[in-house]
Amino acid sequence: MVAVLKPGATKEQIENLTAWLEGRGLKVHISKGEFHTIIGLIGDTSKIDTELLGSLEMIESVKRISEPFKSSNRKFHPDDTIIEVGSLKIGGPHFQIIAGPCSVESPQQILAVAQSVLASGASILRGGAFKPRTSPYDFQGLHADGIGLLVDVKKQTGMPIITEIMNANHLPMFENVDIIQVGARNMQNFELLKALGQTSKPILLKRGLANTLQELLMSAEYIMAGGNHNVILCERGIRTFETYTRNTLDLSAVPMLRELSHLPVVVDPSHASGIARMVKPMAMAAAAAGAHGLMIEVHNDPVNALCDGAQSLTPEQFTDVAERVRKIREVIK
Amino acid sequence: MVAVLKPGATKEQIENLTAWLEGRGLKVHISKGEFHTIIGLIGDTSKIDTELLGSLEMIESVKRISEPFKSSNRKFHPDDTIIEVGSLKIGGPHFQIIAGPCSVESPQQILAVAQSVLASGASILRGGAFKPRTSPYDFQGLHADGIGLLVDVKKQTGMPIITEIMNANHLPMFENVDIIQVGARNMQNFELLKALGQTSKPILLKRGLANTLQELLMSAEYIMAGGNHNVILCERGIRTFETYTRNTLDLSAVPMLRELSHLPVVVDPSHASGIARMVKPMAMAAAAAGAHGLMIEVHNDPVNALCDGAQSLTPEQFTDVAERVRKIREVIK
Amino acid sequence: MVAVLKPGATKEQIENLTAWLEGRGLKVHISKGEFHTIIGLIGDTSKIDTELLGSLEMIESVKRISEPFKSSNRKFHPDDTIIEVGSLKIGGPHFQIIAGPCSVESPQQILAVAQSVLASGASILRGGAFKPRTSPYDFQGLHADGIGLLVDVKKQTGMPIITEIMNANHLPMFENVDIIQVGARNMQNFELLKALGQTSKPILLKRGLANTLQELLMSAEYIMAGGNHNVILCERGIRTFETYTRNTLDLSAVPMLRELSHLPVVVDPSHASGIARMVKPMAMAAAAAGAHGLMIEVHNDPVNALCDGAQSLTPEQFTDVAERVRKIREVIK
Amino acid sequence: MVAVLKPGATKEQIENLTAWLEGRGLKVHISKGEFHTIIGLIGDTSKIDTELLGSLEMIESVKRISEPFKSSNRKFHPDDTIIEVGSLKIGGPHFQIIAGPCSVESPQQILAVAQSVLASGASILRGGAFKPRTSPYDFQGLHADGIGLLVDVKKQTGMPIITEIMNANHLPMFENVDIIQVGARNMQNFELLKALGQTSKPILLKRGLANTLQELLMSAEYIMAGGNHNVILCERGIRTFETYTRNTLDLSAVPMLRELSHLPVVVDPSHASGIARMVKPMAMAAAAAGAHGLMIEVHNDPVNALCDGAQSLTPEQFTDVAERVRKIREVIK
C-alpha cells in the first residue's frame, strides 16, 4: 500500500501516522520529495481501510498495491483451473458449448432442443426454471417443474445441465443439476454466493451489468472463500450508452480475465445483444478472443417462445455457428 | 403499444400480424405512410413481449406506451403516499432526517451517536448490522447482536430504527426494526423483494449503482405487488466515470421520482461521495431539490470507525448540516 | 510517481530500471516487501510516460502522484479567482445568473427576453448564434447576424453577453462578446482551446458529456497555458443510463471542483435535464451546493422556440427561480 | 413520428394539435385507447422538434420512427460502399490492414516500420503527425514535418498513408495524404466535419469515447451532407467502468454498423485496450466479427516510443497477428 501525504504535513503528523501504522504490524518506508512525501507500507495491509486512511487530513491519496482477490488470482495459482462437469472438462485447453432455450417450457420443447443442439456440437444443456424478470408481472419460470424436466432430458440424452438459482433456500432442488448459474443481477448477492461456497458444485458466475472485472473476481472470491473452487466466470454484456444492442459484449474481458485469474471464462453472446442475428458474429469473435466456452440460446420455435425469443437461434442457425466456432478454435491454437 | 413495420412488409404479412394481435384481444389501428407503416395497439398489452414482437422480420421497432409500473405510478394514485414510522410520518409535507453510524459497533457508540443526532434534529436512527462488502475478507457487521443494540437504544431514546437486510431468512431478527433497508446491490434481488412484500413494515429501497429510475420503480413494484405499499425510495449515488467522488449523486432523480410516483423520496449524501466534507453541500442541495428526507452517516469517532469512517460526519458537523437543511426547507415551501 | 514491480523482477532488472530513471534526473527510492517492491520517484516526473513505464514487463502498475493540472490547481493558487465581466465579477463571493434564450432568433425576441430577465435578477445575457447540432439537417443558428443582435441588446440594456464559439476562425466576430462559451462537445477540441488561450476574454468551458473533472481541468489548462487565466468552469450534466432526463446534473462536481481548483464554477440546469419543469428544483440545488453562478434558458414563447423550447422557462417562471435562488444563497453563507 | 397523449387531453387540445401538425404538411392518424391516445404522423417529420413536441403539456412521449441518418443509411443504399485508396479498395469483400507507429518520430523509424509491416501483410501506413493529448504539456507531434516524412515513405514503399487532422486550417498540408483520420475527441467537432465534407478524400471517422452508433452515423452524415461520401467508420473502444483496460472495444458495433449502414467498418484494437498483449486476441475477434479492416500500432522500438509505446506491437508480433487474421477471414467467408 502506498500513501501520499499532502504538502503541508508536519513532522509530528508523519511520526504519529508512522507509529499508528507500525502498531498494526506494518513496515513503513518514507520517500520525501520536493512537493510530496510518499509512504510505502509493507506487510499484511489487508486490515487497513484505504478509504479511512485516505480521509485523514494529512493524506492526499492512497493506493492499494496488491490485488484484493486471492483464491482466484493467477499469481498464486499459475495453472489454468480445469473444472469437471460429469465426464466433460472446461478450462485450459477444454472448450464447451452450452446451448438450450431461455426457459424450460414443456417436456417436448426441452427434449427437442436438447437433441438438436447435441447433434450440432453442444455438450451442455441450458434452460431457465427460475427467471429473474425486471417486472413482477412477467413470466417467472416453471420452478421445480422446470428443473424436473431438465433432469429428465439429462437422463435421456446424457447431457449435463445448467440452470439459474435465485434463492439459497432452493438449493435442495438443484441436487441433480450439474452447473448452478448465478445471474448478472445476483452477482453481488453476497448471501447467495456464501451459500454456494458451501456446496461443491460448479458455479457459473455471470458478470453484473455495470460491474468491473475486479468486482467479478471478488464475487468469485466469496464462493471460493467457502471452499468451493469450481467457479466459471461468464461475460454476458455490460450496460453502456448504446441502444441498438441491449448490452455491449465486452470481449476484452476474455483475455484480461485469463491473465488475472486461472478460472475458466465463458461468453454468452445471446443475452449481450438480445438480437438473434448478432449471435453468430459475436460467438465467433468470442472464440477468437480465447473464451473457454460459449452459452447460446437455441429454441425450436423462437417466435412463440415464452421469453427472450428475440435472441434465440433456430437449431439450423446454431449448427452453422457451432461449425464456424470449431474452425476459429483451430486458428487460435 | 406502437409497432413500426419495415418498408418492405407485404399486405399478407400485415394481415397475419393483425390477426395474431387481435387474437390476443387487442384493437389494431394501422397508419400507412410513404415509407413506414405504424401499428397502434390498444387494450391490455401487458401480455405482449415487446422484444419478441421486435424480433419479427417485418418489424422495425416496438415501443411500449404505458409505463410498466402500476402500484407506484402517480397516474393511478395522484396523492403523495405518507408512511408512518412509529409516531413519525414521511412523505408529502413530512420531512425526516435519518442519522447514525455506518455500522453498529458497541452499546456505548450507538447510544452516544443516537443521543447526539437526536438533539441536533435527526428523528430516525440508522446503523448497519449486516454489511454488504465487496470483499469476503472485510468486516461484515455484528448481525443479530447489532440489531439487539439498535433495539436497546430505540427503547432508551424513543427513536425509530432502520437497518439493512441481506437475506429473507433473517426477517425474524427484524421484528423490532421500524424501517427495513434494501441496499443498492440488492435492488434487483427479486426473491428478497418478494419476501419483503409479504411483510407490512416500511421498506427503504436504495437505487442500484447503475440502475434507471424505471428499474427502481419496478423493484418497488415487486414489494407492492405482494401487498406492502410502504415503500420509501432512496437515491444514494450512481456509478459514473468520475473518480474524485466514489459515486455521483443524481439529484435530478428527486423531482423526477416525485413526478413519476407518489412514494416518498429520500437522499443519502454520505454513501454517494464517500467523502465527509461533501456531505454538507450535497445534503443542502438534496433538500433544495425537494427530497422528503435525508440519510446521513454520523460517528462520534470517525477516524477509528470500523467501516466507512471516511464519509461520516462528527456530531458537531451534523448539527450544522441539520440546521442549514431546516432553513433550506423554509425557502422551498 | 510510484511504480510497483512484479513479484519476479530480478535484481539486474531493478538496477537497469533505476539507472534509466536516474538518467532522467529522478531520485529513486526502493521499498522491498515480501511480495512486492515499490519504487518511489521524486523530481520532475512530467517527462515520464506512465503508460510506457507500465508496459514494461517487470512493472505491475504505475501511479502518478501529482495532479497533472498546474495553472488551475488550487494547491498552487489558494485564493479563489475572481473574473471581471464588464463591471460585474464572478467567483469567490460573487454570484451571477446568466439567462436568455437557447438561440437568438430575432431582434424583438432577444430584446424582450433580455429586459425581462434583467428585471428579475439576471445580470448576463446568453443566446446562441452558432449551434452545435447532432444532425446537419437541424437549425444551426443565425451566426454573425445572431451575434450582431446580441451586441445591439447589450448596448440597449447594458448587460454583458455570452455566446458559444465552434471555430477559432470565427474569433473576429466575437470582438464585442464578453464571455466566450465552449460547448460540451468541444471540451477536448484542443485546437480551439489553444486559440482561446491567445485571447484575454473570459471563457466559459462546459464539461463534456462523459468527461471527468480532471479532464475538464486539463482542458482549462490548455487555455491557461496560452496565457488566458479567465476560465469559468461549467457543469451542465453528464451522460448516464437514465433516460427520463436527457443528462444527469452532477452537483457533487461543484464542491469538488471548488476544492481542486480556484476557478469559478457555474451550473447550467437547463441543458442537463432538457425539461423546463426540472430547472427550478435543480437551480436551487445548484445554489445550495455552492455554485458561483447559474446559466438558465428563458424564452418569451417556449412553444414556438426554434430550438430546445422544451427546456426553456417563461419569464414568469424565471422570476420565481431567481427569487428562490437568492434566498438559498442567504442560507449557505 | 408517433406521439402519445396524456390521459387527460381534451378534445379541443387534440383538435388544436392536429391543426398545428397538419399546418406543417403532415397527415395525422389518431388511435384512441382506454387510457392513451396515440397520434401517428406521416410525411416529412424532419422539421418537427421532438423535444419541443414532447414538452407540450398534453403530450406524454414522442418517438421518431425514421432513423435521422439518410446518406449513410443502408435502407436508401443497400449495397456496400467500396472506397478506393490509391490502387486499394476497402469495404464490401475488400479487407485492409492499416499499421504503423502511434507518432511519426524520424525518417529512419517510419521507414523501418513501414517496410516491416508491408512485408507482413499491412497495406496502408499509419503515423500521427498531429496528436490530440489530454495535457497541453505532453508531446503533440511533429506536425508538417511528420506529414512530410510519411509522404517520403509513401514514395519509397508505394503504401497509401493515413494520418489525423485536428484543425480544418491544416487541410493544405494533407494534400498528399490518402486517408484523413478524425479522432474520437473530434467526432462531434462539427466545423471540422463540414470542412472535410468539402474535400473528396476518404475520411476515417473514429467513434467518440461515449458516443452511440447513431451519433457516429450522424457525424458521418455531416461529412456526406457536404458531398464527400468516402467515409470509413472506425470502432476504437468506448469508455466504461472497467479500469484494467483503458477503453472497452465494442465489437458488436461491427455487425450492427454493417446492418445500419453501407459504409466500411474498421476496428482499432490498439487504442481500445492500451495494452500491447491484448491486441492479438482483439484483432482476431474483430476480424471474426466481420470488420472490413484493422488499424494496428506497430513500433520497431516500443519501449522508447515517444507516445503510446504501451500499446504498440513489435514487427514480429504484428507478423503473427496478420497471419492469424488472414486465417480467420477464411473461416467467416
Short mmCIF file of C-alpha atoms in Angstrom, two decimals, chain C residues 3-332:
data_model
loop_
_atom_site.label_atom_id
_atom_site.label_comp_id
_atom_site.label_asym_id
_atom_site.label_seq_id
_atom_site.Cartn_x
_atom_site.Cartn_y
_atom_site.Cartn_z
CA ALA C 3 5.81 2.13 -9.64
CA VAL C 4 5.11 -1.35 -8.31
CA LEU C 5 7.28 -4.17 -9.59
CA LYS C 6 6.01 -7.65 -10.41
CA PRO C 7 6.98 -10.35 -7.90
CA GLY C 8 9.59 -11.93 -10.19
CA ALA C 9 11.60 -8.79 -11.01
CA THR C 10 15.31 -9.62 -10.86
CA LYS C 11 18.00 -7.58 -9.16
CA GLU C 12 19.52 -6.80 -12.54
CA GLN C 13 16.22 -5.56 -13.96
CA ILE C 14 15.76 -3.30 -10.96
CA GLU C 15 19.26 -1.88 -11.34
CA ASN C 16 18.74 -1.22 -15.05
CA LEU C 17 15.45 0.50 -14.39
CA THR C 18 16.94 2.58 -11.61
CA ALA C 19 19.78 3.68 -13.87
CA TRP C 20 17.34 4.58 -16.65
CA LEU C 21 15.19 6.64 -14.28
CA GLU C 22 18.15 8.35 -12.63
CA GLY C 23 19.37 9.18 -16.12
CA ARG C 24 16.19 11.22 -16.47
CA GLY C 25 17.08 13.26 -13.39
CA LEU C 26 14.84 11.49 -10.89
CA LYS C 27 15.66 10.34 -7.39
CA VAL C 28 14.67 6.70 -6.90
CA HIS C 29 13.56 5.21 -3.55
CA ILE C 30 13.09 1.46 -3.33
CA SER C 31 10.90 -0.28 -0.71
CA LYS C 32 11.10 -4.07 -0.77
CA GLY C 33 8.20 -6.07 0.62
CA GLU C 34 7.62 -9.79 0.87
CA PHE C 35 5.58 -9.89 -2.33
CA HIS C 36 6.07 -6.52 -3.96
CA THR C 37 8.79 -3.97 -4.47
CA ILE C 38 7.69 -0.35 -4.64
CA ILE C 39 9.72 2.32 -6.42
CA GLY C 40 9.08 5.93 -5.47
CA LEU C 41 10.22 8.55 -7.98
CA ILE C 42 10.97 12.03 -6.78
CA GLY C 43 11.62 15.03 -9.01
CA ASP C 44 10.12 16.30 -12.26
CA THR C 45 8.22 13.22 -13.41
CA SER C 46 6.23 15.12 -16.03
CA LYS C 47 8.52 13.76 -18.75
CA ILE C 48 7.86 10.13 -17.86
CA ASP C 49 5.09 8.45 -19.84
CA THR C 50 3.18 6.44 -17.20
CA GLU C 51 1.66 4.13 -19.77
CA LEU C 52 5.02 3.29 -21.27
CA LEU C 53 6.52 2.65 -17.85
CA GLY C 54 3.50 0.49 -17.01
CA SER C 55 4.03 -1.54 -20.17
CA LEU C 56 7.48 -2.76 -19.15
CA GLU C 57 7.40 -6.44 -18.42
CA MET C 58 8.73 -6.07 -14.88
CA ILE C 59 6.19 -3.40 -13.88
CA GLU C 60 2.83 -4.24 -12.35
CA SER C 61 1.35 -0.77 -12.03
CA VAL C 62 2.29 2.89 -12.05
CA LYS C 63 0.57 5.77 -10.30
CA ARG C 64 1.18 9.44 -10.85
CA ILE C 65 1.16 11.25 -7.51
CA SER C 66 0.91 14.89 -8.53
CA GLU C 67 -2.21 16.12 -10.26
CA PRO C 68 -1.43 16.80 -13.93
CA PHE C 69 -3.15 20.20 -13.85
CA LYS C 70 -1.00 23.10 -12.68
CA SER C 71 -2.39 26.55 -13.52
CA SER C 72 -5.93 25.66 -12.47
CA ASN C 73 -4.78 23.82 -9.32
CA ARG C 74 -5.80 25.35 -6.01
CA LYS C 75 -2.62 23.99 -4.43
CA PHE C 76 -0.51 26.48 -6.33
CA HIS C 77 -3.11 29.27 -6.20
CA PRO C 78 -5.03 29.00 -2.91
CA ASP C 79 -7.27 32.07 -3.37
CA ASP C 80 -10.44 31.99 -5.44
CA THR C 81 -10.05 33.50 -8.88
CA ILE C 82 -12.47 36.36 -9.45
CA ILE C 83 -13.18 37.13 -13.09
CA GLU C 84 -14.35 40.53 -14.27
CA VAL C 85 -17.05 40.69 -16.92
CA GLY C 86 -17.62 44.33 -17.73
CA SER C 87 -18.44 45.87 -14.36
CA LEU C 88 -19.52 42.51 -12.90
CA LYS C 89 -17.48 39.93 -11.04
CA ILE C 90 -17.85 36.17 -10.89
CA GLY C 91 -16.05 33.84 -8.48
CA GLY C 92 -15.27 33.98 -4.77
CA PRO C 93 -18.24 35.66 -3.09
CA HIS C 94 -19.63 37.00 -6.39
CA PHE C 95 -22.63 35.13 -7.79
CA GLN C 96 -24.23 35.84 -11.20
CA ILE C 97 -27.20 34.48 -13.08
CA ILE C 98 -26.80 34.16 -16.84
CA ALA C 99 -30.14 33.92 -18.64
CA GLY C 100 -31.55 34.11 -22.11
CA PRO C 101 -32.84 32.02 -24.99
CA CYS C 102 -31.21 28.91 -26.42
CA SER C 103 -30.94 30.62 -29.81
CA VAL C 104 -31.02 34.23 -30.89
CA GLU C 105 -33.99 34.34 -33.26
CA SER C 106 -34.98 37.96 -33.90
CA PRO C 107 -34.33 41.49 -32.56
CA GLN C 108 -37.71 41.52 -30.83
CA GLN C 109 -37.25 38.14 -29.20
CA ILE C 110 -33.79 38.75 -27.79
CA LEU C 111 -34.61 42.25 -26.52
CA ALA C 112 -37.84 41.11 -24.87
CA VAL C 113 -36.14 38.22 -23.09
CA ALA C 114 -33.18 40.39 -22.05
CA GLN C 115 -35.33 43.09 -20.48
CA SER C 116 -37.42 40.52 -18.70
CA VAL C 117 -34.57 38.51 -17.16
CA LEU C 118 -32.67 41.67 -16.24
CA ALA C 119 -35.69 42.87 -14.28
CA SER C 120 -35.87 39.53 -12.47
CA GLY C 121 -32.28 39.32 -11.33
CA ALA C 122 -30.21 38.00 -14.21
CA SER C 123 -27.07 40.01 -14.88
CA ILE C 124 -25.60 38.43 -18.02
CA LEU C 125 -27.45 37.65 -21.26
CA ARG C 126 -27.00 34.35 -23.08
CA GLY C 127 -28.10 33.47 -26.61
CA GLY C 128 -26.79 31.00 -29.18
CA ALA C 129 -25.64 32.22 -32.59
CA PHE C 130 -23.66 29.11 -33.55
CA LYS C 131 -25.48 25.95 -32.51
CA PRO C 132 -23.78 22.55 -32.36
CA ARG C 133 -26.48 20.14 -33.50
CA THR C 134 -26.12 16.36 -33.74
CA SER C 135 -27.81 16.44 -37.14
CA PRO C 136 -26.55 18.50 -40.10
CA TYR C 137 -30.20 18.93 -41.10
CA ASP C 138 -31.18 20.84 -37.91
CA PHE C 139 -31.20 24.63 -37.39
CA GLN C 140 -27.62 25.80 -36.88
CA GLY C 141 -28.11 29.36 -35.65
CA LEU C 142 -28.04 32.87 -37.17
CA HIS C 143 -24.23 33.06 -37.00
CA ALA C 144 -22.81 36.60 -37.41
CA ASP C 145 -26.31 38.08 -37.52
CA GLY C 146 -27.11 36.46 -34.19
CA ILE C 147 -24.02 37.92 -32.57
CA GLY C 148 -24.96 41.29 -34.03
CA LEU C 149 -28.38 41.12 -32.39
CA LEU C 150 -26.81 40.23 -29.04
CA VAL C 151 -24.42 43.17 -29.29
CA ASP C 152 -27.36 45.51 -30.07
CA VAL C 153 -29.19 44.33 -26.97
CA LYS C 154 -26.05 44.71 -24.91
CA LYS C 155 -25.94 48.37 -25.94
CA GLN C 156 -29.62 48.86 -25.12
CA THR C 157 -29.62 47.09 -21.74
CA GLY C 158 -26.05 47.26 -20.53
CA MET C 159 -26.00 43.51 -19.97
CA PRO C 160 -22.73 41.71 -20.76
CA ILE C 161 -23.31 38.90 -23.29
CA ILE C 162 -22.14 35.31 -23.62
CA THR C 163 -22.37 33.12 -26.72
CA GLU C 164 -20.81 29.91 -27.99
CA ILE C 165 -17.88 29.57 -30.39
CA MET C 166 -17.36 26.49 -32.57
CA ASN C 167 -14.47 27.52 -34.81
CA ALA C 168 -11.37 29.56 -33.98
CA ASN C 169 -11.64 31.25 -37.39
CA HIS C 170 -14.82 32.94 -36.10
CA LEU C 171 -12.96 34.76 -33.31
CA PRO C 172 -13.07 38.18 -35.03
CA MET C 173 -16.88 38.06 -34.84
CA PHE C 174 -16.61 37.70 -31.03
CA GLU C 175 -14.87 41.05 -30.52
CA ASN C 176 -17.79 42.57 -28.61
CA VAL C 177 -18.80 39.39 -26.83
CA ASP C 178 -17.99 39.48 -23.10
CA ILE C 179 -17.72 35.75 -22.33
CA ILE C 180 -16.98 33.12 -24.97
CA GLN C 181 -18.59 29.76 -24.34
CA VAL C 182 -17.00 26.42 -25.31
CA GLY C 183 -19.68 23.76 -25.61
CA ALA C 184 -19.58 20.26 -24.14
CA ARG C 185 -18.80 18.61 -27.49
CA ASN C 186 -15.78 20.90 -27.98
CA MET C 187 -14.34 20.47 -24.48
CA GLN C 188 -11.49 18.44 -25.96
CA ASN C 189 -11.20 20.36 -29.25
CA PHE C 190 -7.65 21.21 -28.29
CA GLU C 191 -7.01 23.43 -31.31
CA LEU C 192 -9.95 25.65 -30.35
CA LEU C 193 -8.80 25.77 -26.72
CA LYS C 194 -5.30 26.80 -27.77
CA ALA C 195 -6.69 29.63 -29.90
CA LEU C 196 -8.80 30.85 -26.96
CA GLY C 197 -5.70 30.78 -24.79
CA GLN C 198 -4.31 33.50 -27.06
CA THR C 199 -7.21 35.86 -26.26
CA SER C 200 -7.81 37.67 -22.99
CA LYS C 201 -11.56 37.19 -22.85
CA PRO C 202 -13.31 35.18 -20.14
CA ILE C 203 -14.03 31.66 -21.39
CA LEU C 204 -16.92 29.59 -20.02
CA LEU C 205 -15.79 25.99 -20.50
CA LYS C 206 -18.51 23.36 -20.38
CA ARG C 207 -17.77 19.86 -19.14
CA GLY C 208 -18.06 17.19 -21.84
CA LEU C 209 -20.85 14.65 -21.69
CA ALA C 210 -18.69 11.81 -20.48
CA ASN C 211 -15.65 13.64 -19.17
CA THR C 212 -14.17 13.55 -15.72
CA LEU C 213 -13.42 16.59 -13.60
CA GLN C 214 -9.71 16.03 -14.16
CA GLU C 215 -10.24 16.13 -17.93
CA LEU C 216 -12.25 19.33 -17.55
CA LEU C 217 -9.38 20.88 -15.60
CA MET C 218 -6.86 19.66 -18.19
CA SER C 219 -8.90 21.44 -20.87
CA ALA C 220 -8.88 24.60 -18.75
CA GLU C 221 -5.13 24.04 -18.62
CA TYR C 222 -4.93 24.24 -22.43
CA ILE C 223 -6.50 27.71 -22.31
CA MET C 224 -4.42 28.86 -19.34
CA ALA C 225 -1.18 27.53 -20.84
CA GLY C 226 -1.63 30.12 -23.58
CA GLY C 227 -1.78 32.93 -21.05
CA ASN C 228 -5.54 33.39 -20.63
CA HIS C 229 -6.38 32.65 -16.98
CA ASN C 230 -10.00 33.85 -17.20
CA VAL C 231 -11.64 30.44 -17.26
CA ILE C 232 -15.08 29.72 -15.79
CA LEU C 233 -15.90 26.02 -15.36
CA CYS C 234 -19.43 24.88 -16.14
CA GLU C 235 -21.25 21.69 -15.09
CA ARG C 236 -24.12 21.01 -17.50
CA GLY C 237 -25.00 17.37 -16.97
CA ILE C 238 -23.26 14.15 -17.89
CA ARG C 239 -24.40 11.11 -19.80
CA THR C 240 -25.68 8.25 -17.62
CA PHE C 241 -28.02 5.31 -18.17
CA GLU C 242 -31.03 7.31 -17.02
CA THR C 243 -33.46 8.14 -19.82
CA TYR C 244 -36.21 10.17 -18.13
CA THR C 245 -33.78 13.10 -18.05
CA ARG C 246 -31.60 13.94 -21.07
CA ASN C 247 -28.46 14.13 -18.94
CA THR C 248 -27.69 13.82 -15.25
CA LEU C 249 -26.64 17.01 -13.49
CA ASP C 250 -23.60 16.17 -11.35
CA LEU C 251 -23.91 18.65 -8.50
CA SER C 252 -21.16 17.00 -6.48
CA ALA C 253 -18.91 18.45 -9.18
CA VAL C 254 -19.49 21.87 -7.62
CA PRO C 255 -17.87 21.35 -4.21
CA MET C 256 -15.27 19.02 -5.73
CA LEU C 257 -14.18 21.49 -8.41
CA ARG C 258 -14.06 24.26 -5.81
CA GLU C 259 -11.73 22.09 -3.75
CA LEU C 260 -9.47 21.11 -6.64
CA SER C 261 -9.35 24.48 -8.37
CA HIS C 262 -9.53 28.21 -7.71
CA LEU C 263 -11.62 28.87 -10.83
CA PRO C 264 -15.31 29.88 -10.62
CA VAL C 265 -17.89 27.10 -11.12
CA VAL C 266 -21.21 27.74 -12.85
CA VAL C 267 -24.11 25.28 -13.32
CA ASP C 268 -26.47 25.02 -16.30
CA PRO C 269 -29.62 23.24 -15.06
CA SER C 270 -31.49 23.77 -18.35
CA HIS C 271 -29.40 21.61 -20.65
CA ALA C 272 -28.87 18.95 -18.01
CA SER C 273 -32.41 17.65 -17.89
CA GLY C 274 -33.83 19.13 -21.07
CA ILE C 275 -37.12 19.59 -19.19
CA ALA C 276 -38.35 23.05 -18.15
CA ARG C 277 -40.12 21.86 -15.00
CA MET C 278 -36.84 20.40 -13.65
CA VAL C 279 -34.99 23.71 -13.86
CA LYS C 280 -36.41 25.21 -10.68
CA PRO C 281 -35.51 22.42 -8.24
CA MET C 282 -32.10 21.89 -9.87
CA ALA C 283 -31.24 25.62 -9.93
CA MET C 284 -31.98 25.80 -6.21
CA ALA C 285 -29.97 22.65 -5.58
CA ALA C 286 -27.02 24.04 -7.55
CA ALA C 287 -27.06 27.22 -5.48
CA ALA C 288 -27.24 25.13 -2.30
CA ALA C 289 -24.24 23.09 -3.46
CA GLY C 290 -22.19 26.28 -3.71
CA ALA C 291 -22.16 27.25 -7.39
CA HIS C 292 -20.76 30.69 -8.29
CA GLY C 293 -23.44 31.19 -10.89
CA LEU C 294 -26.24 29.69 -12.92
CA MET C 295 -26.97 29.65 -16.63
CA ILE C 296 -30.68 29.32 -17.34
CA GLU C 297 -32.64 29.24 -20.58
CA VAL C 298 -35.56 31.63 -20.73
CA HIS C 299 -37.79 32.25 -23.72
CA ASN C 300 -40.79 34.51 -24.08
CA ASP C 301 -42.55 31.89 -26.21
CA PRO C 302 -41.06 28.46 -25.46
CA VAL C 303 -43.57 26.50 -27.51
CA ASN C 304 -42.55 28.27 -30.70
CA ALA C 305 -38.83 28.48 -29.95
CA LEU C 306 -36.58 27.32 -32.80
CA CYS C 307 -34.53 25.04 -30.59
CA ASP C 308 -34.72 23.50 -27.14
CA GLY C 309 -38.02 25.12 -26.26
CA ALA C 310 -38.62 22.06 -24.11
CA GLN C 311 -36.10 23.25 -21.55
CA SER C 312 -36.85 26.99 -21.52
CA LEU C 313 -38.59 28.76 -18.67
CA THR C 314 -41.08 31.54 -19.29
CA PRO C 315 -40.04 34.92 -17.85
CA GLU C 316 -42.59 34.43 -15.03
CA GLN C 317 -41.11 31.07 -14.08
CA PHE C 318 -37.62 32.56 -14.19
CA THR C 319 -38.62 35.33 -11.78
CA ASP C 320 -39.69 32.74 -9.21
CA VAL C 321 -36.49 30.71 -9.66
CA ALA C 322 -34.24 33.78 -9.29
CA GLU C 323 -36.00 34.83 -6.10
CA ARG C 324 -35.66 31.37 -4.51
CA VAL C 325 -32.02 31.13 -5.51
CA ARG C 326 -31.37 34.47 -3.81
CA LYS C 327 -32.80 33.06 -0.59
CA ILE C 328 -30.81 29.84 -0.84
CA ARG C 329 -27.68 31.97 -1.18
CA GLU C 330 -28.55 33.54 2.20
CA VAL C 331 -28.74 30.12 3.85
CA ILE C 332 -25.38 28.84 2.68
#
